[in-house]
Coordinates of C-alpha atoms in Angstrom, one line a residue:
X76 CA 1.3 -26.7 32.4
X77 CA -0.1 -23.1 31.5
X78 CA 2.7 -21.5 33.1
X79 CA 5.2 -23.4 30.4
X80 CA 2.6 -22.7 27.6
X81 CA 1.3 -19.2 28.3
X82 CA 1.6 -18.4 24.7
X83 CA -1.0 -21.3 24.1
X84 CA -3.7 -20.5 26.4
X85 CA -6.4 -17.9 26.0
X86 CA -6.6 -15.3 29.2
X87 CA -10.2 -16.4 31.3
X88 CA -12.7 -13.3 32.1
X89 CA -10.9 -12.7 35.1
X90 CA -7.5 -12.5 33.9
X91 CA -8.7 -10.2 31.0
X92 CA -10.3 -8.0 33.7
X93 CA -7.0 -8.0 35.7
X94 CA -5.1 -7.1 32.5
X95 CA -7.3 -4.1 31.3
X96 CA -7.6 -2.4 34.6
X97 CA -3.7 -2.3 35.3
X98 CA -2.3 -2.4 31.8
X99 CA -0.8 0.6 29.8
X100 CA -2.2 0.8 26.0
X101 CA 0.3 1.0 23.2
X102 CA -0.6 1.8 19.7
X103 CA 1.0 1.0 16.4
X104 CA 1.8 3.2 13.5
X105 CA -0.4 1.7 11.2
X106 CA -3.1 2.2 13.5
X107 CA -2.6 5.5 14.2
X108 CA -2.5 6.4 10.3
X109 CA -5.7 4.7 9.8
X110 CA -7.4 7.1 11.9
X111 CA -7.2 9.5 9.3
X112 CA -8.9 6.9 6.7
X113 CA -11.9 6.1 8.7
X114 CA -14.9 8.0 9.0
X115 CA -15.7 11.4 10.9
X116 CA -17.0 9.2 13.6
X117 CA -14.7 6.2 13.9
X118 CA -11.8 9.2 13.9
X119 CA -13.4 11.3 16.8
X120 CA -14.2 8.4 18.8
X121 CA -10.5 7.2 18.7
X122 CA -9.3 10.3 19.4
X123 CA -11.8 10.7 22.3
X124 CA -10.6 7.0 23.3
X125 CA -7.0 8.3 23.4
X126 CA -7.9 11.5 25.4
X127 CA -9.9 9.6 28.1
X128 CA -7.4 7.0 28.4
X129 CA -4.3 9.6 28.5
X130 CA -2.7 8.5 31.4
X131 CA -2.5 5.2 30.4
X132 CA -1.4 5.8 27.0
X133 CA 2.4 5.1 25.3
X134 CA 4.2 4.9 22.0
X135 CA 7.3 3.2 21.3
X136 CA 9.9 5.5 19.6
X137 CA 10.2 3.2 16.9
X138 CA 6.0 4.1 16.1
X139 CA 6.9 7.6 16.4
X140 CA 9.5 7.4 13.7
X141 CA 7.0 5.4 11.1
X142 CA 4.1 7.6 11.9
X143 CA 5.9 10.9 11.4
X144 CA 7.4 9.3 8.1
X145 CA 4.1 8.9 6.6
X146 CA 1.6 11.1 8.3
X147 CA 2.2 14.3 6.1
X148 CA 1.9 11.8 3.0
X149 CA -1.3 10.5 4.0
X150 CA -2.8 14.4 4.6
X151 CA -1.5 15.5 1.3
X152 CA -2.6 12.3 -0.6
X153 CA -6.1 12.3 0.5
X154 CA -6.5 15.9 -0.7
X155 CA -5.1 15.1 -4.2
X156 CA -7.3 12.0 -4.9
X157 CA -10.3 14.1 -5.8
X158 CA -8.4 16.0 -8.8
X159 CA -6.8 12.5 -9.6
X160 CA -10.2 11.2 -9.8
X161 CA -11.5 14.3 -12.1
X162 CA -8.6 13.8 -14.3
X163 CA -9.2 10.0 -14.8
X164 CA -12.6 10.4 -15.7
X165 CA -12.3 13.4 -18.2
X166 CA -9.5 11.1 -19.5
X167 CA -11.4 8.1 -20.1
X168 CA -14.5 10.3 -21.5
X169 CA -12.0 11.5 -24.1
X170 CA -10.8 8.1 -24.9
X171 CA -14.6 6.9 -25.1
X172 CA -15.2 9.9 -27.8
X173 CA -12.4 9.4 -30.0
X174 CA -13.0 5.4 -29.8
X175 CA -16.6 6.2 -30.6
X176 CA -15.5 8.6 -33.9
X177 CA -13.1 6.4 -35.0
X178 CA -15.6 3.5 -35.3
X179 CA -18.3 5.6 -36.8
X180 CA -15.7 6.9 -39.7
X181 CA -14.9 3.2 -41.1
X182 CA -19.3 2.5 -40.2
X183 CA -21.5 4.2 -42.4
X184 CA -24.4 3.5 -40.5
X185 CA -22.8 4.0 -37.2
X186 CA -23.1 7.7 -36.1
X187 CA -22.8 9.7 -32.7
X188 CA -25.8 10.9 -31.7
X189 CA -25.4 14.5 -30.8
X190 CA -28.1 14.6 -28.2
X191 CA -26.8 11.6 -26.3
X192 CA -23.1 12.8 -26.3
X193 CA -24.4 15.9 -24.7
X194 CA -26.0 13.6 -22.0
X195 CA -23.0 12.1 -21.5
X196 CA -20.7 15.2 -21.3
X197 CA -23.3 16.8 -19.0
X198 CA -23.6 13.6 -16.4
X199 CA -19.3 13.8 -16.7
X200 CA -19.4 17.2 -15.5
X201 CA -21.9 16.7 -13.2
X202 CA -20.1 14.0 -11.6
X203 CA -16.4 15.8 -11.5
X204 CA -18.7 18.9 -10.0
X205 CA -19.4 16.8 -7.1
X206 CA -16.0 15.8 -6.7
X207 CA -15.3 19.3 -6.5
X208 CA -17.8 20.0 -3.6
X209 CA -16.2 17.0 -2.1
X210 CA -13.1 18.5 -2.2
X211 CA -14.3 21.6 -0.9
X212 CA -15.8 19.8 2.2
X213 CA -13.1 17.5 2.9
X214 CA -12.0 17.6 6.7
X215 CA -9.1 19.4 7.8
X216 CA -6.8 16.3 8.5
X217 CA -4.1 18.7 10.1
X218 CA -6.3 19.2 12.8
X219 CA -6.4 15.5 13.3
X220 CA -2.6 15.7 13.5
X221 CA -2.6 18.3 15.9
X222 CA -5.0 16.4 18.1
X223 CA -2.8 13.1 18.2
X224 CA 0.4 15.3 18.8
X225 CA -1.6 16.6 21.8
X226 CA -2.5 13.3 23.4
X227 CA 0.9 11.7 22.7
X228 CA 3.1 14.5 24.2
X229 CA 5.1 12.9 26.8
X230 CA 3.6 9.6 26.0
X231 CA 6.8 8.6 23.7
X232 CA 9.6 6.4 24.5
X233 CA 13.2 7.3 24.1
X234 CA 15.5 5.8 21.2
X235 CA 17.9 3.7 21.2
X236 CA 21.4 4.4 20.7
X237 CA 23.2 3.4 17.3
X238 CA 25.1 0.4 19.2
X239 CA 21.8 -1.0 20.5
X240 CA 20.0 -0.9 17.1
X241 CA 22.8 -2.3 15.4
X242 CA 22.7 -5.4 18.1
X243 CA 18.9 -5.7 17.5
X244 CA 19.3 -5.9 13.8
X245 CA 22.3 -8.6 14.2
X246 CA 20.0 -10.6 16.4
X247 CA 17.2 -10.3 13.5
X248 CA 19.2 -11.8 10.9
X249 CA 19.3 -14.9 13.1
X250 CA 15.5 -14.5 14.5
X251 CA 14.0 -14.2 11.0
X252 CA 16.0 -17.3 9.5
X253 CA 14.1 -19.0 12.3
X254 CA 10.8 -17.4 11.3
X255 CA 10.5 -15.9 15.1
X256 CA 8.4 -13.0 15.3
X257 CA 7.8 -10.3 14.7
X258 CA 8.9 -9.1 11.8
X259 CA 10.3 -11.7 9.7
X260 CA 7.7 -11.1 7.0
X261 CA 9.3 -8.1 6.5
X262 CA 12.9 -9.8 5.4
X263 CA 12.7 -8.7 1.9
X264 CA 11.7 -4.7 2.9
X265 CA 14.6 -2.7 1.7
X266 CA 15.7 0.9 2.2
X267 CA 17.4 2.5 5.3
X268 CA 15.6 5.1 7.7
X269 CA 17.8 8.2 9.1
X270 CA 16.5 10.1 11.9
X271 CA 18.4 11.9 14.7
X272 CA 21.5 10.6 13.6
X273 CA 20.7 7.0 13.9
X274 CA 20.2 4.7 10.9
X275 CA 17.7 1.7 11.0
X276 CA 17.1 -1.1 8.6
X277 CA 13.1 -0.7 7.6
X278 CA 13.3 -4.6 7.5
X279 CA 14.1 -4.8 11.2
X280 CA 11.6 -1.5 12.4
X281 CA 8.7 -4.2 14.0
X282 CA 11.8 -5.9 16.0
X283 CA 13.1 -2.7 17.3
X284 CA 9.3 -2.0 18.1
X285 CA 9.2 -5.2 20.1
X286 CA 12.1 -4.5 22.1
X287 CA 11.1 -1.4 22.7
X288 CA 7.7 -2.8 24.5
X289 CA 9.5 -5.2 26.4
X290 CA 11.8 -2.6 27.8
X291 CA 9.1 0.0 28.7
X292 CA 6.8 -2.9 30.3
X293 CA 10.2 -3.9 32.5
X294 CA 10.8 -0.8 33.5
X295 CA 7.4 0.1 34.4
X296 CA 6.8 -3.2 35.5
X297 CA 3.1 -3.1 34.3
X298 CA 1.4 -5.4 31.9
X299 CA 0.7 -4.3 28.0
X300 CA -2.1 -4.3 25.7
X301 CA -0.9 -3.5 22.1
X302 CA -3.3 -2.2 19.0
X303 CA -2.3 -2.4 15.7
X304 CA -3.6 -2.9 12.1
X305 CA -0.9 -5.2 11.1
X306 CA -2.7 -8.6 10.1
X307 CA 0.7 -10.5 9.0
X308 CA 1.5 -13.9 10.7
X309 CA 4.5 -12.9 12.1
X310 CA 2.2 -10.9 14.9
X311 CA -0.8 -13.3 14.6
X312 CA -1.2 -17.0 15.6
X313 CA -3.3 -17.8 12.5
X314 CA -4.9 -21.3 11.9
X315 CA -6.2 -22.0 8.4
X316 CA -6.1 -18.2 7.7
X317 CA -8.4 -17.3 10.6
X318 CA -6.3 -15.1 13.4
X319 CA -6.9 -16.6 16.6
X320 CA -5.0 -14.3 18.7
X321 CA -1.2 -13.0 19.4
X322 CA 1.6 -15.1 18.3
X323 CA 2.1 -17.9 21.1
X324 CA 6.1 -17.2 20.5
X325 CA 5.3 -13.3 21.2
X326 CA 3.5 -13.9 24.4
X327 CA 6.3 -16.4 25.8
X328 CA 8.9 -14.3 25.1
X329 CA 7.3 -11.1 26.5
X330 CA 6.6 -12.7 29.9
X331 CA 9.9 -14.3 30.2
X332 CA 11.9 -11.3 29.4
X333 CA 9.5 -8.6 31.7
X334 CA 9.8 -11.1 34.8
X335 CA 6.0 -12.4 34.3
X336 CA 4.2 -9.4 32.9
X337 CA 1.3 -10.0 30.6
X338 CA 0.9 -9.1 27.0
X339 CA -2.1 -8.9 24.7
X340 CA -3.1 -7.7 21.0
X341 CA -6.1 -6.5 19.3
X342 CA -7.0 -4.8 16.0
X343 CA -8.6 -1.4 16.4
X344 CA -12.4 -2.8 16.3
X345 CA -11.6 -5.6 18.7
X346 CA -10.1 -3.0 21.0
X347 CA -13.4 -0.7 21.2
X348 CA -15.4 -3.5 21.0
X349 CA -14.2 -4.7 24.5
X350 CA -13.3 -1.4 26.1
X351 CA -16.8 -0.7 27.8
X352 CA -16.6 -4.4 28.9
X353 CA -13.8 -3.7 31.1
X354 CA -13.3 0.1 31.4
X355 CA -16.0 3.2 32.3
X356 CA -14.4 5.9 30.0
X357 CA -17.8 7.7 29.6
X358 CA -18.6 6.8 25.8
X359 CA -21.9 5.1 25.2
X360 CA -22.2 2.1 23.8
X361 CA -24.0 3.5 20.7
X362 CA -21.2 5.8 19.7
X363 CA -18.8 2.5 20.2
X364 CA -20.8 0.5 18.0
X365 CA -21.2 2.7 15.0
X366 CA -17.4 3.4 15.2
X367 CA -16.8 -0.1 15.0
X368 CA -19.2 -0.5 11.8
X369 CA -17.3 2.4 10.3
X370 CA -14.3 0.8 10.8
X371 CA -15.3 -2.5 9.7
X372 CA -17.0 -1.2 6.6
X373 CA -13.4 0.6 5.7
X374 CA -11.5 -2.4 5.8
X375 CA -14.2 -4.4 3.3
X376 CA -13.8 -1.6 1.0
X377 CA -10.0 -1.9 1.2
X378 CA -9.9 -5.6 1.0
X379 CA -12.0 -5.4 -2.1
X380 CA -9.1 -4.1 -4.0
X381 CA -6.2 -6.6 -4.7
X382 CA -2.8 -5.2 -4.2
X383 CA -0.7 -8.3 -3.9
X384 CA -0.8 -11.4 -5.0
X385 CA -0.5 -14.1 -2.2
X386 CA 2.1 -17.1 -3.3
X387 CA 3.3 -20.1 -1.5
X388 CA 6.1 -17.9 0.1
X389 CA 3.7 -15.1 1.2
X390 CA 2.8 -11.9 -0.3
X391 CA 4.9 -11.1 -3.7
X392 CA 3.7 -8.9 -6.8
X393 CA 1.8 -10.0 -9.4
X394 CA 3.5 -12.1 -11.9
X395 CA 3.1 -12.5 -15.9
X396 CA 2.9 -15.7 -18.1
X397 CA 1.7 -16.0 -21.3
X398 CA -0.9 -18.1 -22.6
X399 CA -1.6 -19.4 -26.1
X400 CA -5.8 -20.3 -26.5
X401 CA -5.8 -20.6 -23.0
X402 CA -2.7 -22.8 -22.8
X403 CA 0.6 -22.0 -21.1
X404 CA 3.0 -21.6 -23.3
X405 CA 5.9 -20.1 -21.1
X406 CA 6.6 -20.1 -17.6
X407 CA 5.8 -17.5 -15.3
X408 CA 8.0 -14.4 -15.8
X409 CA 9.3 -11.8 -13.0
X410 CA 8.7 -8.7 -14.6
X411 CA 10.7 -5.9 -12.5
X412 CA 12.7 -5.7 -9.5
X413 CA 12.1 -3.3 -6.6
X414 CA 14.7 -1.2 -4.8
X415 CA 14.6 1.9 -3.0
X416 CA 16.6 5.1 -4.1
X417 CA 18.0 7.3 -1.5
X418 CA 19.0 10.9 -1.9
X419 CA 21.1 13.1 0.6
X420 CA 19.2 16.4 0.7
X421 CA 21.5 18.0 3.0
X422 CA 20.2 18.9 7.0
X423 CA 20.5 15.5 8.1
X424 CA 17.5 14.5 5.8
X425 CA 17.2 11.8 3.1
X426 CA 14.3 11.3 0.3
X427 CA 13.6 7.9 -0.4
X428 CA 11.9 6.6 -3.3
X429 CA 10.6 3.1 -4.5
X430 CA 11.4 2.6 -7.9
X431 CA 11.2 -0.4 -10.4
X432 CA 13.6 -1.5 -12.8
X433 CA 13.4 -4.4 -15.7
X434 CA 14.5 -7.5 -14.5
X435 CA 18.0 -8.5 -16.6
X436 CA 16.9 -11.3 -19.2
X437 CA 13.3 -10.4 -19.7
X438 CA 14.0 -8.7 -22.8
X439 CA 15.4 -11.8 -24.2
X440 CA 12.6 -14.0 -23.2
X441 CA 10.2 -11.5 -24.3
X442 CA 11.3 -11.2 -27.9
X443 CA 11.8 -15.1 -27.9
X444 CA 8.2 -16.0 -27.1
X445 CA 7.1 -13.6 -29.7
X446 CA 9.0 -15.2 -32.2
X447 CA 8.1 -18.6 -31.3
X448 CA 4.3 -17.7 -31.1
X449 CA 4.3 -16.3 -34.7
X450 CA 6.2 -19.6 -36.5
X451 CA 3.7 -21.6 -34.7
X452 CA 0.7 -19.4 -36.0
X453 CA 2.8 -18.6 -39.5
X454 CA 1.7 -15.0 -38.7
X455 CA 4.1 -12.1 -40.6
X456 CA 2.1 -9.2 -40.2
X457 CA -0.3 -7.8 -37.4
X458 CA -1.7 -4.8 -36.1
X459 CA -2.2 -3.9 -32.6
X460 CA -3.4 -0.5 -31.3
X461 CA -3.2 0.7 -27.9
X462 CA -4.4 3.9 -26.1
X463 CA -1.7 5.2 -23.4
X464 CA -2.4 7.6 -21.1
X465 CA 0.6 9.6 -19.4
X466 CA 0.4 11.5 -16.0
X467 CA 2.8 14.2 -16.3
X468 CA 5.3 15.5 -12.9
X469 CA 3.6 17.9 -10.6
X470 CA 6.8 20.4 -11.9
X471 CA 5.4 21.2 -14.9
X472 CA 7.4 21.6 -17.9
X473 CA 7.0 21.0 -21.9
X474 CA 7.2 17.3 -21.9
X475 CA 5.1 17.1 -25.4
X476 CA 7.6 16.1 -28.0
X477 CA 9.7 14.5 -25.2
X478 CA 7.6 12.2 -24.2
X479 CA 6.6 11.0 -28.1
X480 CA 10.2 10.7 -28.8
X481 CA 10.6 8.7 -25.3
X482 CA 8.1 6.7 -26.0
X483 CA 8.9 5.7 -29.5
X484 CA 12.3 4.8 -28.8
X485 CA 11.4 2.6 -25.9
X486 CA 9.1 0.6 -28.3
X487 CA 11.5 0.3 -31.0
X488 CA 14.0 -0.8 -28.7
X489 CA 11.3 -3.5 -27.5
X490 CA 10.3 -4.3 -30.8
X491 CA 13.1 -3.8 -33.2
X492 CA 10.9 -6.0 -36.0
X493 CA 7.9 -3.8 -35.6
X494 CA 6.6 -0.7 -37.3
X495 CA 5.5 2.2 -34.8
X496 CA 3.2 4.7 -35.3
X497 CA 2.2 7.6 -32.3
X498 CA -0.6 9.8 -32.6
X499 CA -1.4 12.2 -30.0
X500 CA -5.3 12.2 -28.9
X501 CA -5.2 15.1 -26.1
X502 CA -2.4 16.6 -24.4
X503 CA -3.5 18.4 -21.0
X504 CA -1.9 20.0 -18.4
X505 CA -1.4 16.9 -16.3
X506 CA -2.1 14.1 -18.7
X507 CA -1.3 13.1 -22.3
X508 CA -3.0 10.3 -24.3
X509 CA -1.4 9.2 -27.3
X510 CA -2.6 6.2 -29.8
X511 CA -0.2 3.6 -30.4
X512 CA -0.2 1.6 -33.6
X513 CA 2.1 -1.6 -34.0
X514 CA 2.5 -3.6 -36.9
X515 CA 4.5 -6.6 -38.0
X516 CA 5.5 -9.8 -35.9
X517 CA 2.6 -10.3 -33.1
X518 CA 3.1 -9.6 -29.9
X519 CA 3.4 -12.5 -27.4
X520 CA 2.8 -10.5 -24.1
X521 CA 1.6 -7.0 -24.9
X522 CA 1.3 -6.6 -20.6
X523 CA 5.4 -6.3 -20.8
X524 CA 5.2 -3.3 -23.4
X525 CA 3.3 -1.3 -19.8
X526 CA 6.3 -2.7 -18.0
X527 CA 8.8 -1.3 -20.2
X528 CA 7.4 1.9 -21.0
X529 CA 7.0 2.6 -17.4
X530 CA 10.6 1.9 -16.4
X531 CA 11.6 4.7 -19.2
X532 CA 9.0 7.4 -18.5
X533 CA 9.8 7.5 -14.8
X534 CA 13.2 9.0 -15.7
X535 CA 11.2 12.2 -16.7
X536 CA 9.0 11.7 -13.5
X537 CA 6.1 10.8 -15.6
X538 CA 4.1 7.5 -14.8
X539 CA 1.5 5.5 -16.8
X540 CA -2.2 6.3 -15.7
X541 CA -3.8 3.8 -18.4
X542 CA -2.6 1.5 -21.0
X543 CA -5.7 -0.4 -22.9
X544 CA -6.0 -2.4 -26.1
X545 CA -7.8 -0.4 -28.7
X546 CA -7.6 -2.9 -31.9
X547 CA -5.9 -6.3 -32.4
X548 CA -6.2 -8.1 -35.6
X549 CA -4.2 -9.9 -38.6
X550 CA -3.4 -7.8 -41.7

């Protein structure tokens, strides 16, 4: 019975021991990229593990593609975060000071204490100085990049030819319709990856990786342990939200297509947790346990930040609804479409940019909802104020007047019956802060203002750093 349904049975201690002693260890791109995000101890421990297992490690060509398309972005992105955070802190500080001044001008008994203001400004400066010191002590992750390169030299699989890629992608259409793992959770992923005169549909990346894993195991006649940070249920067997092991379908398919070879999967901290149980690699348990704790701490911090809202059909972008006094007054609105813009820059290279565009029809829905809301409340004149902070592109140019003009024209397009007034608060080298005053019919859903502005300002290479309500009252 176990042979017929191998995917539903966890290996026993003897089988695990045999698997660990004879397998090759294969690492996913997301796991390799997370090495750059972990603490120094966890990062160095994983590099040492790669080195100790050097004769038994390997990555599919598809992993190599995904890793190299993202590694420089990861390194440079970390380096820029210090400056970005400093800019956010200083912009927020300016906004607080301006709001304080604005309130005190209209309130004879409310004055700004200069000593307290100075203390506040000094604290902000200390915070920014600390960030600058952290920036100077930021690890050189190019060293990590070179270490990973050395470890995996001659440990990367060969690419498929274009014919084989297209065959797998065609099979993927059928597999994804049947929810056959892996990769079906990426069915909505858009974009084409071009590399080495081959094109890949990105939604089939996991399926190409899976086929390369099977081919490698079959060719070498060895079992595989796959280490991945992918947590989707098109890789794992999840029961009531808890991952209890690899997908049974994957274990079954792997055994069948490799003539009986075994396959198992771990997340990085699980992999480290078992390594000294089965292998003697010369890294003491204290170091391993500390690395696991560091990884666990990182994961907990990341999981605290909501990135996506999970709906009945899996992860999806957050949606917007309109409420009046807590009561739902309109159905859910999908505000934007996500698409990938591809640009050919020559020498076989392409640049891909993920962009958002306003969903057709939402414009009309927004105006209609605002009209109905004002009819019900019989409000004809309303004042709303917002503080908008815009991040300028790295390629600096004179955006001042252009930004104001673009912002105002977008708001007039969205709110043709309202009066719009823009007052620049601060215009720095990397951000611009504007106070927006809107009078006229009440706005049913202010969140959509930010969405429309973001789409228009993106044409100038700008992005919205913050959009905060400042004042909102009937007049």
